[in-house]
Coordinates of C-alpha atoms and ligand atoms in Angstrom, one line a residue:
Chain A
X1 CA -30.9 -24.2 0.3
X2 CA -29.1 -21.1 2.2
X3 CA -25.8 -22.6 3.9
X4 CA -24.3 -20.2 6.3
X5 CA -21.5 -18.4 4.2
X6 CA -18.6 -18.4 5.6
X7 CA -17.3 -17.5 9.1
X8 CA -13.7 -16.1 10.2
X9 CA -12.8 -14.3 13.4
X10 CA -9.3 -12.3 14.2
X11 CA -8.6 -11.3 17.9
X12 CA -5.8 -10.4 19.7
X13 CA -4.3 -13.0 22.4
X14 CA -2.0 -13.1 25.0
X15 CA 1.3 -12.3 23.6
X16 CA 5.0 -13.5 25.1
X17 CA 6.1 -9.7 24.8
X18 CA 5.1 -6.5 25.4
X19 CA 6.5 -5.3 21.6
X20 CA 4.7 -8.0 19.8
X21 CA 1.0 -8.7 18.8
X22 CA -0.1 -12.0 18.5
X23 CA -3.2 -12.4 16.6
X24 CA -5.6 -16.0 16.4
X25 CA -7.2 -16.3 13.2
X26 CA -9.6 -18.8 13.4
X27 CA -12.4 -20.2 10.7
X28 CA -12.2 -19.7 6.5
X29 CA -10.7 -17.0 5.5
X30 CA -12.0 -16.0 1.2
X31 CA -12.9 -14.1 -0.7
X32 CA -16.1 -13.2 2.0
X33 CA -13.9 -13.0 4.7
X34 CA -10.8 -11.1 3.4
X35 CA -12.5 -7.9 3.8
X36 CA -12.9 -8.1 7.0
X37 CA -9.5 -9.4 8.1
X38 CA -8.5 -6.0 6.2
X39 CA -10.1 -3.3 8.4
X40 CA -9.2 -5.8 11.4
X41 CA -5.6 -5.3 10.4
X42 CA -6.2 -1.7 9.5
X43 CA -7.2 -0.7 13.1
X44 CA -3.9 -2.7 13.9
X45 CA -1.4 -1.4 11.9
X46 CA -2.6 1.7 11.1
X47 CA -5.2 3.2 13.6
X48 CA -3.2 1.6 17.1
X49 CA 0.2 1.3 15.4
X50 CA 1.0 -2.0 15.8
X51 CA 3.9 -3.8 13.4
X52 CA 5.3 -6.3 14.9
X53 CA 2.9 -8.8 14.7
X54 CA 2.9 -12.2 15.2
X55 CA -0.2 -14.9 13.1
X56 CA -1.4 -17.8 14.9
X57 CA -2.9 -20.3 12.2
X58 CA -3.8 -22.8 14.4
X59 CA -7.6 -22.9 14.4
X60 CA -7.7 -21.2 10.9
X61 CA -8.8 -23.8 8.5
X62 CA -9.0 -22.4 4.6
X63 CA -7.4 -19.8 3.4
X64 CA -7.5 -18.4 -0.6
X65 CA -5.3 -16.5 -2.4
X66 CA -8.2 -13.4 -1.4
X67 CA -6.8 -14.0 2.2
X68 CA -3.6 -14.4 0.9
X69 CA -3.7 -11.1 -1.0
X70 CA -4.7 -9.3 2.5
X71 CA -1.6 -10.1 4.3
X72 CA 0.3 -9.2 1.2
X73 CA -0.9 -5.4 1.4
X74 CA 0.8 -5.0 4.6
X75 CA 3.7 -6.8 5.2
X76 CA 5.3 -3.9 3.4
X77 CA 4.0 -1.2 5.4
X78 CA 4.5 -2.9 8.9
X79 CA 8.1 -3.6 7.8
X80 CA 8.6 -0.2 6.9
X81 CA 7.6 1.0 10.4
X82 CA 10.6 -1.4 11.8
X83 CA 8.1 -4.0 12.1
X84 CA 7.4 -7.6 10.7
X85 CA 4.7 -10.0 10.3
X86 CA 5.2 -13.8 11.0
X87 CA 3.3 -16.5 10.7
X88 CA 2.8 -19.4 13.7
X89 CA 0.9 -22.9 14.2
X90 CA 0.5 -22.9 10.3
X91 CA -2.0 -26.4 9.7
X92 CA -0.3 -28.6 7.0
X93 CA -3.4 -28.0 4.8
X94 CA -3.3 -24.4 5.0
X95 CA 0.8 -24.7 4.9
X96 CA 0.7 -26.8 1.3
X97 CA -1.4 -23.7 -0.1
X98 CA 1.3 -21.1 1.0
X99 CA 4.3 -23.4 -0.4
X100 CA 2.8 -23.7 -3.8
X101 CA 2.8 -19.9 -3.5
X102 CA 5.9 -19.2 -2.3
X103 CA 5.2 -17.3 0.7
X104 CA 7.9 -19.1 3.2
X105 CA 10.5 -17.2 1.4
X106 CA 9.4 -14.0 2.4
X107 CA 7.6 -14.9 4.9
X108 CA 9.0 -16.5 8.4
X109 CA 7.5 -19.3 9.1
X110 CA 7.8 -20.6 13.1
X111 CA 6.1 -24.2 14.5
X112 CA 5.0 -22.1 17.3
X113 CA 4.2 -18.4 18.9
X114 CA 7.0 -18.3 21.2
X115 CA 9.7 -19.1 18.3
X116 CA 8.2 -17.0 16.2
X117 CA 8.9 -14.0 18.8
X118 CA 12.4 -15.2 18.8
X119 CA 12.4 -14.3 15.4
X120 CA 12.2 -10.8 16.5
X121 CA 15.2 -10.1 17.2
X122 CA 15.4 -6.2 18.0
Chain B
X1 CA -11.1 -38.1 -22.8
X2 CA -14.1 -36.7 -22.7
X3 CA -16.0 -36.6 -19.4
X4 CA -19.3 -37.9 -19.7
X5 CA -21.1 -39.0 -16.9
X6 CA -22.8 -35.3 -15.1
X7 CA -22.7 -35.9 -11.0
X8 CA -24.4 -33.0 -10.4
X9 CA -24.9 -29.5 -11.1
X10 CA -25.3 -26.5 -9.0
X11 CA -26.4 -22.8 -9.6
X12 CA -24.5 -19.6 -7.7
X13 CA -25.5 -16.3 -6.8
X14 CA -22.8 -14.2 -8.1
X15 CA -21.6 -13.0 -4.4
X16 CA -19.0 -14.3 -2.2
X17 CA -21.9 -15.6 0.6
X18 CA -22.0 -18.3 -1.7
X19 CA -18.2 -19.5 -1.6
X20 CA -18.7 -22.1 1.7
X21 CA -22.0 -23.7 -0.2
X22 CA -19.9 -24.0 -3.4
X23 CA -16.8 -25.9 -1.6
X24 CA -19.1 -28.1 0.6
X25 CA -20.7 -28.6 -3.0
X26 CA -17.2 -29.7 -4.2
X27 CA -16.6 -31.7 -1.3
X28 CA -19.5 -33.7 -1.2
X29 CA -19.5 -34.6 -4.8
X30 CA -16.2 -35.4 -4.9
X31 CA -16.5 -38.1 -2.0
X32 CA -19.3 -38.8 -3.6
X33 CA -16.8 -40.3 -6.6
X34 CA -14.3 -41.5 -4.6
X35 CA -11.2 -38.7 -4.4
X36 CA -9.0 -38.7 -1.8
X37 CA -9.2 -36.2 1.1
X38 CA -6.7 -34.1 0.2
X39 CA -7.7 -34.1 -3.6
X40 CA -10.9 -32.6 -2.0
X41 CA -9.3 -29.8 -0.7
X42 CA -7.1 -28.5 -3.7
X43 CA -10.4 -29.1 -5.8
X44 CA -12.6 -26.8 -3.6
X45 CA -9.7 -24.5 -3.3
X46 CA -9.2 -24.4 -7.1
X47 CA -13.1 -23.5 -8.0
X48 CA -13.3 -21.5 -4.9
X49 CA -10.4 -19.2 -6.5
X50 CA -12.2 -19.5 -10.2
X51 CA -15.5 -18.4 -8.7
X52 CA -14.3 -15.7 -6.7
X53 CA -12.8 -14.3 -10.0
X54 CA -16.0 -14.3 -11.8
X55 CA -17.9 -12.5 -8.7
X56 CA -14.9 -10.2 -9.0
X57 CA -14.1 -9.3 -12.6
X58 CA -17.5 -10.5 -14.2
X59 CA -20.3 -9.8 -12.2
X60 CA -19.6 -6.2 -10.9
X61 CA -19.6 -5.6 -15.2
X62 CA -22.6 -7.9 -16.3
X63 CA -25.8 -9.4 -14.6
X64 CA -24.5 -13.1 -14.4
X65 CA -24.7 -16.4 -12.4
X66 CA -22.3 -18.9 -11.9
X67 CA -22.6 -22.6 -12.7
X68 CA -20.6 -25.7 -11.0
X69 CA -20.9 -29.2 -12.6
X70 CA -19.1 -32.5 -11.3
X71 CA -18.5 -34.5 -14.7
X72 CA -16.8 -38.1 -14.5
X73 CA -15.4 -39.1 -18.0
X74 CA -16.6 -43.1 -19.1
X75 CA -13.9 -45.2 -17.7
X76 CA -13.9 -43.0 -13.9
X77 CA -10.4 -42.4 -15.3
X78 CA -10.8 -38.2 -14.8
X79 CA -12.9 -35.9 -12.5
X80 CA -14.0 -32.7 -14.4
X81 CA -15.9 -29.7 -12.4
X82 CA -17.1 -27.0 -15.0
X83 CA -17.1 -23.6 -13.5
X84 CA -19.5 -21.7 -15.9
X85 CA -21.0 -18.1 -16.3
X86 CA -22.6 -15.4 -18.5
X87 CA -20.0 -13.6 -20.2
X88 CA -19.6 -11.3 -23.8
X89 CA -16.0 -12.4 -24.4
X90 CA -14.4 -15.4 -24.1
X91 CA -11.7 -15.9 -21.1
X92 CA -8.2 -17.7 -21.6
X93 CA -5.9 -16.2 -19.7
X94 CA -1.9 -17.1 -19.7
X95 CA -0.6 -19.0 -16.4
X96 CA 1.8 -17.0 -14.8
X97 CA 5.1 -18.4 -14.5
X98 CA 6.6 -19.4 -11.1
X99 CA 9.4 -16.8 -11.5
X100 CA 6.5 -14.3 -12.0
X101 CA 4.5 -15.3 -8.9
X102 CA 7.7 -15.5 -6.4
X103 CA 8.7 -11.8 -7.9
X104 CA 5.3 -10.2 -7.2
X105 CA 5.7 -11.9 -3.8
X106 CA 8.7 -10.8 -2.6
X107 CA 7.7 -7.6 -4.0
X108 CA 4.1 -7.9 -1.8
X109 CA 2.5 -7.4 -5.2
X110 CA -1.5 -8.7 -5.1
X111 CA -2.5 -10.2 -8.6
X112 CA -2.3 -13.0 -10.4
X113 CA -2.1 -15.6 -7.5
X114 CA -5.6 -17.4 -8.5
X115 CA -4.8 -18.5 -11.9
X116 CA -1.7 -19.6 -10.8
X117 CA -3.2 -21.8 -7.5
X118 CA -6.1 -23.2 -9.8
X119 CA -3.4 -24.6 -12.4
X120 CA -1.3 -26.0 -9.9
X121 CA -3.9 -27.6 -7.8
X122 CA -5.2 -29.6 -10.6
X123 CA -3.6 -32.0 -13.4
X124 CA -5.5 -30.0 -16.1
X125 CA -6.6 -26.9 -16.8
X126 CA -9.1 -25.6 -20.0
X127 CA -10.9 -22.8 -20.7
X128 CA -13.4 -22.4 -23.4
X129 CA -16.2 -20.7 -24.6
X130 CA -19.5 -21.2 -26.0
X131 CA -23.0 -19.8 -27.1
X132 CA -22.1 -16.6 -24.5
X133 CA -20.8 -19.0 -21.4
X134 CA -17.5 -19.0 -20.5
X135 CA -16.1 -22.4 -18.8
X136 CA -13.4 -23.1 -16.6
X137 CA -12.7 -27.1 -16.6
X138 CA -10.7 -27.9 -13.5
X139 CA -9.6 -31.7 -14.3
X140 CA -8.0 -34.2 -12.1
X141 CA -7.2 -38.0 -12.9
X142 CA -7.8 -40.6 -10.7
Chain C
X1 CA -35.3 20.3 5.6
X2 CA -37.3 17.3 5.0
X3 CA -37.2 16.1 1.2
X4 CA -41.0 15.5 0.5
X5 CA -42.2 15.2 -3.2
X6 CA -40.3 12.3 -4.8
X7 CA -39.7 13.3 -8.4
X8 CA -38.7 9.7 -9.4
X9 CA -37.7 6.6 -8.4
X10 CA -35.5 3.9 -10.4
X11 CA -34.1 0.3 -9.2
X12 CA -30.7 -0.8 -10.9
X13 CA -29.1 -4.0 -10.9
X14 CA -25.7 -3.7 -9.0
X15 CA -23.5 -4.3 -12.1
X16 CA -21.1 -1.4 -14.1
X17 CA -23.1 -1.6 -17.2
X18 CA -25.9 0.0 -15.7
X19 CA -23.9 3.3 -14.5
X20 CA -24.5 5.1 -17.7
X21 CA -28.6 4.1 -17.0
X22 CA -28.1 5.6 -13.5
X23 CA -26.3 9.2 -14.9
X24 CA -28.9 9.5 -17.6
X25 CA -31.4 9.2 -14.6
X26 CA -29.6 12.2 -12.5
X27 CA -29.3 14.4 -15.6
X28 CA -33.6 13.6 -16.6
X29 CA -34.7 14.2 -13.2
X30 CA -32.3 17.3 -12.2
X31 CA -33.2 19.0 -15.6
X32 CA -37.2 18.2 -14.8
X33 CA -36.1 20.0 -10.8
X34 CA -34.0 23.0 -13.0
X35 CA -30.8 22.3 -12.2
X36 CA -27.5 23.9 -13.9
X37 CA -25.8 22.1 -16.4
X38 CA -22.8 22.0 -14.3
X39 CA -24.8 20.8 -11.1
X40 CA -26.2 18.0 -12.9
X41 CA -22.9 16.9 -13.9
X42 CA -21.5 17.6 -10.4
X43 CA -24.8 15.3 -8.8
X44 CA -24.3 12.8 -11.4
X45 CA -20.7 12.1 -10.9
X46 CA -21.5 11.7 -7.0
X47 CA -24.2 9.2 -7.8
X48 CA -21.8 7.0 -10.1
X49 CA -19.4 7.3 -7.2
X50 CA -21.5 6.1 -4.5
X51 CA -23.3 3.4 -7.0
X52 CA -19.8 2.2 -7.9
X53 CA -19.2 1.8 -4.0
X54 CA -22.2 -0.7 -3.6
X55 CA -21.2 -2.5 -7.3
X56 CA -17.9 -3.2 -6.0
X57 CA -17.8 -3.5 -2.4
X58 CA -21.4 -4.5 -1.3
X59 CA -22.7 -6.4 -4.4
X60 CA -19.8 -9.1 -4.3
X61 CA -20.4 -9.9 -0.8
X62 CA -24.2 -10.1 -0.7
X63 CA -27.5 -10.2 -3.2
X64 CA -28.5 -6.4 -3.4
X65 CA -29.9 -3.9 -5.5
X66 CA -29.5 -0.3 -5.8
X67 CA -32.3 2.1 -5.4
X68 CA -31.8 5.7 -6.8
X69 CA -34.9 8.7 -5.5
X70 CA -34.8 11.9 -6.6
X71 CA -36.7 14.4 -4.4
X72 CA -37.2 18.0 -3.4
X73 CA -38.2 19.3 0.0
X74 CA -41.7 21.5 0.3
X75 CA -40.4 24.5 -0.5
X76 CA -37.9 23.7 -3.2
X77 CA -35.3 24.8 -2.0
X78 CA -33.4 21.6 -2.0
X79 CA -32.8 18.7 -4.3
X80 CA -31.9 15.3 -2.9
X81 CA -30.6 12.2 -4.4
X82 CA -30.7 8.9 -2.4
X83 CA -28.7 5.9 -2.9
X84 CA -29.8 3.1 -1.2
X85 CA -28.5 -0.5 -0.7
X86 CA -29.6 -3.9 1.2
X87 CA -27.0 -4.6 3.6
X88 CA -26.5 -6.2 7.0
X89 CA -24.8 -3.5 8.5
X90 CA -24.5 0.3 8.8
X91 CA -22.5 2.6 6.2
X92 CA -20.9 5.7 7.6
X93 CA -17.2 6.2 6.3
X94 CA -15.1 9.5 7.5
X95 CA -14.3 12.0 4.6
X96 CA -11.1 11.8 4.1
X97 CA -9.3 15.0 5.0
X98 CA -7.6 17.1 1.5
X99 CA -4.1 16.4 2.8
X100 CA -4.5 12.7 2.9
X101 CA -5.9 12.5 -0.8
X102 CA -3.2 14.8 -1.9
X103 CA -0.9 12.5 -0.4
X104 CA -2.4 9.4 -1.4
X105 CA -2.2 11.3 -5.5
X106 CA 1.6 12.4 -4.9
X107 CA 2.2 8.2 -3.3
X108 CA -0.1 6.8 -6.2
X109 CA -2.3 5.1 -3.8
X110 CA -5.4 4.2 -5.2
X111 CA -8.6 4.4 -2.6
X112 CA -10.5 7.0 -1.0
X113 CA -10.9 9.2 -4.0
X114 CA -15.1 8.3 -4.3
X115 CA -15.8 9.4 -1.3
X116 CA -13.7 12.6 -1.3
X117 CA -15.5 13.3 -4.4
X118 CA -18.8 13.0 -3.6
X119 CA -18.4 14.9 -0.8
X120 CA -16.8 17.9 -2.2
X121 CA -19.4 17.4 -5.6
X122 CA -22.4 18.2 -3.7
X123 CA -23.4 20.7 -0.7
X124 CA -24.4 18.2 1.9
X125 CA -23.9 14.6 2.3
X126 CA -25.5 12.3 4.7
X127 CA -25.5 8.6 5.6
X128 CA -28.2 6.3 7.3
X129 CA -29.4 3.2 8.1
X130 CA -32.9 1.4 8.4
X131 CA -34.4 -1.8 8.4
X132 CA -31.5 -3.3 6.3
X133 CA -31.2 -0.6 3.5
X134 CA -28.0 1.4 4.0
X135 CA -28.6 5.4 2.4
X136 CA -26.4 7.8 1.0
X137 CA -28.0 10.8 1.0
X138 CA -26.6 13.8 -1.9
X139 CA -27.8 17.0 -0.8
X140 CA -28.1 20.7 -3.5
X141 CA -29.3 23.3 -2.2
X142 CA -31.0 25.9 -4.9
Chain D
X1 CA -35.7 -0.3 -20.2
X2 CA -32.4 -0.6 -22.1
X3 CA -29.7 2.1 -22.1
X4 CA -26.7 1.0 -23.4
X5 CA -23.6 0.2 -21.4
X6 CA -21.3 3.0 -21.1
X7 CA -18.8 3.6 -24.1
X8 CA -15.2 3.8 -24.2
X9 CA -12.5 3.9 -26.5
X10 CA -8.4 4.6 -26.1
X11 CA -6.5 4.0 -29.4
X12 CA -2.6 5.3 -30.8
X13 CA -2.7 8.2 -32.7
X14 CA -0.3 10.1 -34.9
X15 CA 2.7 11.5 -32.6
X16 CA 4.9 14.9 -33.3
X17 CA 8.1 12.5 -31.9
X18 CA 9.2 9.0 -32.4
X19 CA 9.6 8.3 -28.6
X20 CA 6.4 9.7 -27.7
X21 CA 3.1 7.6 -28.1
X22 CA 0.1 9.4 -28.1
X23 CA -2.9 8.1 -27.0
X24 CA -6.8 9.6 -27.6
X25 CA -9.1 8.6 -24.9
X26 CA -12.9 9.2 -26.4
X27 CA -16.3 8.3 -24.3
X28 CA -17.3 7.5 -20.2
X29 CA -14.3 6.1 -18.4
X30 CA -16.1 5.0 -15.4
X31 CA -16.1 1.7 -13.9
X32 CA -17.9 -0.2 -16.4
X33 CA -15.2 1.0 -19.5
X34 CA -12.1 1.2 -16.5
X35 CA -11.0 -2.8 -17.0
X36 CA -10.8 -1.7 -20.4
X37 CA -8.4 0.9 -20.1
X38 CA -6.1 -1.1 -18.1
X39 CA -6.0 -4.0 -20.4
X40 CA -5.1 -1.2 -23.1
X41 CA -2.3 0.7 -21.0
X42 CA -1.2 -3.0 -20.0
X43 CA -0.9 -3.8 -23.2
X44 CA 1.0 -0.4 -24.2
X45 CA 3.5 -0.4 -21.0
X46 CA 4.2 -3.9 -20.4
X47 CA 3.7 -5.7 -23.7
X48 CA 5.2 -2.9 -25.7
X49 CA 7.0 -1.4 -23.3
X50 CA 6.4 2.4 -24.2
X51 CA 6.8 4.6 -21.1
X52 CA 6.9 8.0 -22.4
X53 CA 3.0 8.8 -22.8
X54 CA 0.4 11.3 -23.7
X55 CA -2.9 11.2 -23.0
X56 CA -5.3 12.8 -25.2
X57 CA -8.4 13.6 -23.6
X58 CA -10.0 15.7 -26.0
X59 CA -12.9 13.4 -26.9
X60 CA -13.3 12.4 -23.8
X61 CA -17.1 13.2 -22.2
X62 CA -17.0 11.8 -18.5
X63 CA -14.5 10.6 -15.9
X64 CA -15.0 9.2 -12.6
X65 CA -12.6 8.3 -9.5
X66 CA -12.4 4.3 -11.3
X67 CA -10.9 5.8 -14.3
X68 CA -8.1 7.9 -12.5
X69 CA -7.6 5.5 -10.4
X70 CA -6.1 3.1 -13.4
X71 CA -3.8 6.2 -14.0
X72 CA -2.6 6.3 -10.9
X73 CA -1.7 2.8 -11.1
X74 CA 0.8 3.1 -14.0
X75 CA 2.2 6.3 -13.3
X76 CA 4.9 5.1 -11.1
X77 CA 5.8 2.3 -13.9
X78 CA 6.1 4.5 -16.4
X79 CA 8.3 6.9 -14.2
X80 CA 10.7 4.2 -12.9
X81 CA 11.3 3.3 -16.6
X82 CA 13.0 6.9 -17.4
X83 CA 9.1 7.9 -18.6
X84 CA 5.8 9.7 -17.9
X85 CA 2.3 10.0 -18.2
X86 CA 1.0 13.4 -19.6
X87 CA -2.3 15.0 -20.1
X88 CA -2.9 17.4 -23.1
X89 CA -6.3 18.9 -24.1
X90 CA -8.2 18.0 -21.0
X91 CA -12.0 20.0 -21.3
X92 CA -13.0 22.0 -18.8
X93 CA -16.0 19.9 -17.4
X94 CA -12.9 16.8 -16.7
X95 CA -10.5 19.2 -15.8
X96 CA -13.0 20.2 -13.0
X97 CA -12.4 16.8 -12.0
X98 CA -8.9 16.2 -12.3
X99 CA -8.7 19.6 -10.3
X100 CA -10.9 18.7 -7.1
X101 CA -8.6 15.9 -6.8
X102 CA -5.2 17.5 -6.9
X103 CA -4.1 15.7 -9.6
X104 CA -2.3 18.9 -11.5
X105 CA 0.1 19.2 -8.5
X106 CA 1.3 15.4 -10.0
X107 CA 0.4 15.3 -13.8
X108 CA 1.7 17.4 -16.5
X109 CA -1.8 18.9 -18.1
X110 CA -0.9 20.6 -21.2
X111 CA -3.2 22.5 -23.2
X112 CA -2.2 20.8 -26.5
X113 CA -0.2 17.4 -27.5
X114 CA 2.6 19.3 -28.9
X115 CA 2.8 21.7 -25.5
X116 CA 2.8 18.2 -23.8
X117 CA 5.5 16.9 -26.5
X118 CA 7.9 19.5 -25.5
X119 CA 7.4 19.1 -21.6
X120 CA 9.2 15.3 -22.1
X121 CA 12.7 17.2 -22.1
X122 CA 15.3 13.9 -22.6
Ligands
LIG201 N1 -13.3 -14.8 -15.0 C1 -12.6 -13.7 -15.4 N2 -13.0 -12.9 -16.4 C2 -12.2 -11.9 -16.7 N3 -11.0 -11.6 -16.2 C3 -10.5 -12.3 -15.3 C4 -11.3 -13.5 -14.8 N4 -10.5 -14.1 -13.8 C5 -9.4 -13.4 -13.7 N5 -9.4 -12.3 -14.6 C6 -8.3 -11.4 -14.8 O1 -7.1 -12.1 -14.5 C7 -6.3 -11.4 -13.5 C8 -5.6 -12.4 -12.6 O2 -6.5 -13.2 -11.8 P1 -6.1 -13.9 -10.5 O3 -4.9 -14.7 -10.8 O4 -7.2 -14.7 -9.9 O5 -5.6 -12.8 -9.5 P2 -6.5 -11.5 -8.9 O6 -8.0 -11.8 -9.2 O7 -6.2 -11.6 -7.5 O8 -6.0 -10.3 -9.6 C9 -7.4 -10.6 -12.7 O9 -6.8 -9.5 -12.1 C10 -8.3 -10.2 -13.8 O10 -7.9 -9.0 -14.5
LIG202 N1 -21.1 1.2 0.1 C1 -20.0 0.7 0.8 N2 -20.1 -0.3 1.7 C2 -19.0 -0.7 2.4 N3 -17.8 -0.2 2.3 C3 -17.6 0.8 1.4 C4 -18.7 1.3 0.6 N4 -18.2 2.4 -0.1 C5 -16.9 2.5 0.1 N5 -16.5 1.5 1.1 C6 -15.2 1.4 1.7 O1 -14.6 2.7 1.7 C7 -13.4 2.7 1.0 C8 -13.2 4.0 0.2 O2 -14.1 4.2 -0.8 P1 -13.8 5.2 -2.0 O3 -13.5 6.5 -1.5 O4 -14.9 5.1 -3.0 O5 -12.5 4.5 -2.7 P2 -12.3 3.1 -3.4 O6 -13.6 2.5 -3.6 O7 -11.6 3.5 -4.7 O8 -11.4 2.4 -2.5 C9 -13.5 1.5 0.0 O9 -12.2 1.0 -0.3 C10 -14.3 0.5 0.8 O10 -13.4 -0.2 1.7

C-alpha cells in the first residue's frame, strides 16, 4: 500500500513591510520535508539576502524536531546580518511541540503577521 | 505490565517517504484502542522522531527495515508501539536534560532534540535489544 | 569522446558498509584499464564521495540503489566512472569555488567538501539525467 | 559477494607530555567508520575533557571528506577550551588529501608526535 509521503510547501506572501518577508508554510513538515524547506530558506537568506523574516504557521499542520532543526541553522545567520526570524499564526498542536522544546524563549512568538512585524522594531 | 495483546504490525522502508504512512499507521491504530486526540498526536510524533533516527543513523550504515507494532497490555491499562530494526549494537541512549536542550537552543545548536521529544511525549520510555533488533517501546497509560 | 566498452558493471546497496566494496571495485577495474597507483586512489576517493552523496542525501529520502560502470571510450584514451542513482529529480550542484572551501575550513563549516573533491580528483566531471536515474559522470584522461 | 565493511580504529597511545593525549588513527575513515570516530573524540573531549590533542595518522590508509569533516567539527571546541587539534605523521597519499582541501593553512601537520608535542607552546 503506497500512501503519498508527505507534502509541505513554503512561498512567500504579501508582507505588511517592505523590510520584512513573510513566508506561509503550509502541510507536514519532517524529516521528508526538512530538506526542502532548507534550500527554500537558502535562496532566502543567502542567495536573495533576505533576514528579516517573518513564519506564518497557520496552514502548517506537523512539524518534527527535523523541521525544527532547519529553522535552528539559521536563526543565527539571519540575526547576524541585522535580521531576525519570527514565528506567526502558530496552531496549538504545532505550538505544544515548540513549548516542550523551548523554542518561545528564543524565539518570538506573535498571534498574528502584523504583530509579529511590530516586533521589528528597527 | 507487560503488554500483551498485538493490534497490529507494520513493516517500513528505511526512507523518510514512509514517515506520513507510519503516523497515519499510529493514528489509526490508536483510535482504533480508544486514545484521545491529542494522545494521537504526541504518539505519532514520538515514533515519527524514533524512525527518522533509524533512517538517519542506522540505515545509511546497514541494510535494514523498520518495524512498528501497536501492543495493548491485558487489563487496556497501557498502550505500547514497538519501533524495531536491524542493528549490530544495541541502542540506549541517555535523555538529555532540559537544561541541556534549552542551552543548545539558545545556542541554535541541532542535536539531541528527538530523544528528548520522544521521552517527553510519552509516560514511558525503554529501549532494548534482542537476537540483532533493537526496540524502542514508546508507552502511554490510559 | 563517447565511453563505449564497459569494463564492468556493479550494483550496491545505498548503505556505508558497502563503500569499501565500491573502492575495491575502482582500484580492480582501473588496474584491469592500467591506471597509476595514484589515479586509482584519486578515482576511488571521488567515487566514495559521490556514493556517500546518494547514501546520505538521496537514500534516506527515497528507495534507491547505486550503480557503479566502469568504461573506456574506443580509442582508450579515456577512462570513465559512472555513478548512478534512482531519483525523481535532476542532480547538477555548482563546484564550489577554492575561496569558499578555504573559508568554510578556516569557519569549521562542514559541507561542500565532496564535491570540491571530486572535482578537483579527477579531469572532468559531468552530471545528467534520464528516465529517473540521476549520473555522475568521473572522467581520466590517459 | 561479501567484502567486509570498512575498518577503523582510533585508540590513546603513549604521550611525550602529561597534558598532551595522543591519539593513533589506523584503517578507512570514511563514512561507514566516521560515526565511530565521533563517538571516540566525544568521548575524549566532552566526557574526559582533554582538549590538547594529537592525531597520529601514521597507520592510517584512506580518508574521505566524512572523516575531516568530524575534525572540523571539534576543532573549534577544543580551541575555545585553551586547546588544539594537531596532525603528526600524516603519509603522503592522506596528506594529498588534507592538502587539496586547504586544511594545512588551519591544522598544525607535523612530521612527527614529538615535532607536534613541541608546537603546543603553553
Ligand atoms: N537509532 C539510533 N541508532 C544509533 N544512534 C542513534 C539512534 N538515534 C539517535 N542516535 C544518536 O543519538 C543522537 C541524538 O538523537 P536525536 O535526539 O534524535 O537528535 P538528532 O538525530 O537530531 O541528532 C544522534 O545524533 C545519533 O548520534
Ligand atoms: N546526490 C545528491 N543528491 C541531492 N543532493 C546532494 C547530492 N549530493 C550532494 N547533495 C547536496 O549538496 C551538498 C554538498 O555536498 P558535499 O559537497 O558532498 O558536502 P556534504 O555532503 O558534506 O554536505 C549536500 O549537503 C547536499 O545538500
Amino acid at each position: 500500500m503506497a500512501t503519498t509521503p508527505s507534502q509541505f510547501t513554503a512561498v512567500e506572501t504579501a508582507s505588511p513591510r517592505a523590510d520584512l518577508s513573510v513566508i506561509a508554510l503550509s502541510g507536514q513538515l519532517d524529516a521528508h520535508t526538512a530538506p526542502e524547506f532548507e534550500r527554500f530558506l537558502e535562496q532566502e537568506v543567502r542567495n536573495e539576502n533576505k533576514h528579516k523574516l517573518i513564519l506564518d504557521f497557520s496552514a502548517l499542520e506537523y512539524i518534527s524536531s527535523a523541521g525544527l532543526g532547519v529553522l535552528m541553522g539559521f536563526i543565527e545567520e539571519v540575526r547576524s546580518d541585522g535580521g531576525d526570524m519570527k514565528f506567526a499564526c502558530v496552531p496549538e498542536k504545532i505550538y505544544h511541540v515548540l513549548d516542550l522544546l523551548g523554542f518561545p524563549v528564543v524565539f518570538t512568538i506573535a498571534p498574528t503577521v502584523d504583530e509579529a512585524a511590530v516586533a521589528f522594531t528597527n | 505490565m507487560s503488554a500483551e495483546n498485538i493490534i497490529e504490525v507494520r513493516i517500513f522502508e528505511p526512507n523518510t517517504s514512509v514517515l506520513a504512512e507510519l503516523r497515519e499507521f499510529v493514528i489509526s491504530t490508536g483510535r482504533l484502542v480508544g486514545l484521545a486526540e491529542e494522545t494521537l498526536r504526541n504518539i505519532a510524533l514520538a515514533v515519527d522522531e524514533a524512525a527518522t533516527n533509524v533512517i538517519r543513523h542506522v540505515a545509511s550504515q546497514h541494510p535494514c527495515l523498520i518495524g512498528c507494532t501497536c501492543e495493548t497490555n491485558s487489563n487496556h491499562s497501557e498502550v505500547t508501539y514497538e519501533i524495531s530494526w536491524d542493528d549490530t549494537k544495541p541502542f540506549n541512549p541517555s535523555i538529555p536534560e532540559k537544561e541541556v536542550i534549552s542551552q543548545r537552543i539558545g545556542t541554535f545548536t541541532p542535536g539531541g532534540l528527538g530523544i528528548f521529544l520522544m521521552h517527553h511525549l510519552v509516560d514511558d520510555i525503554a529501549f532494548d535489544y534482542n537476537n540483532g533488533k533493537c526496540v524502542v517501546k514508546l508507552i502511554k497509560r490510559v
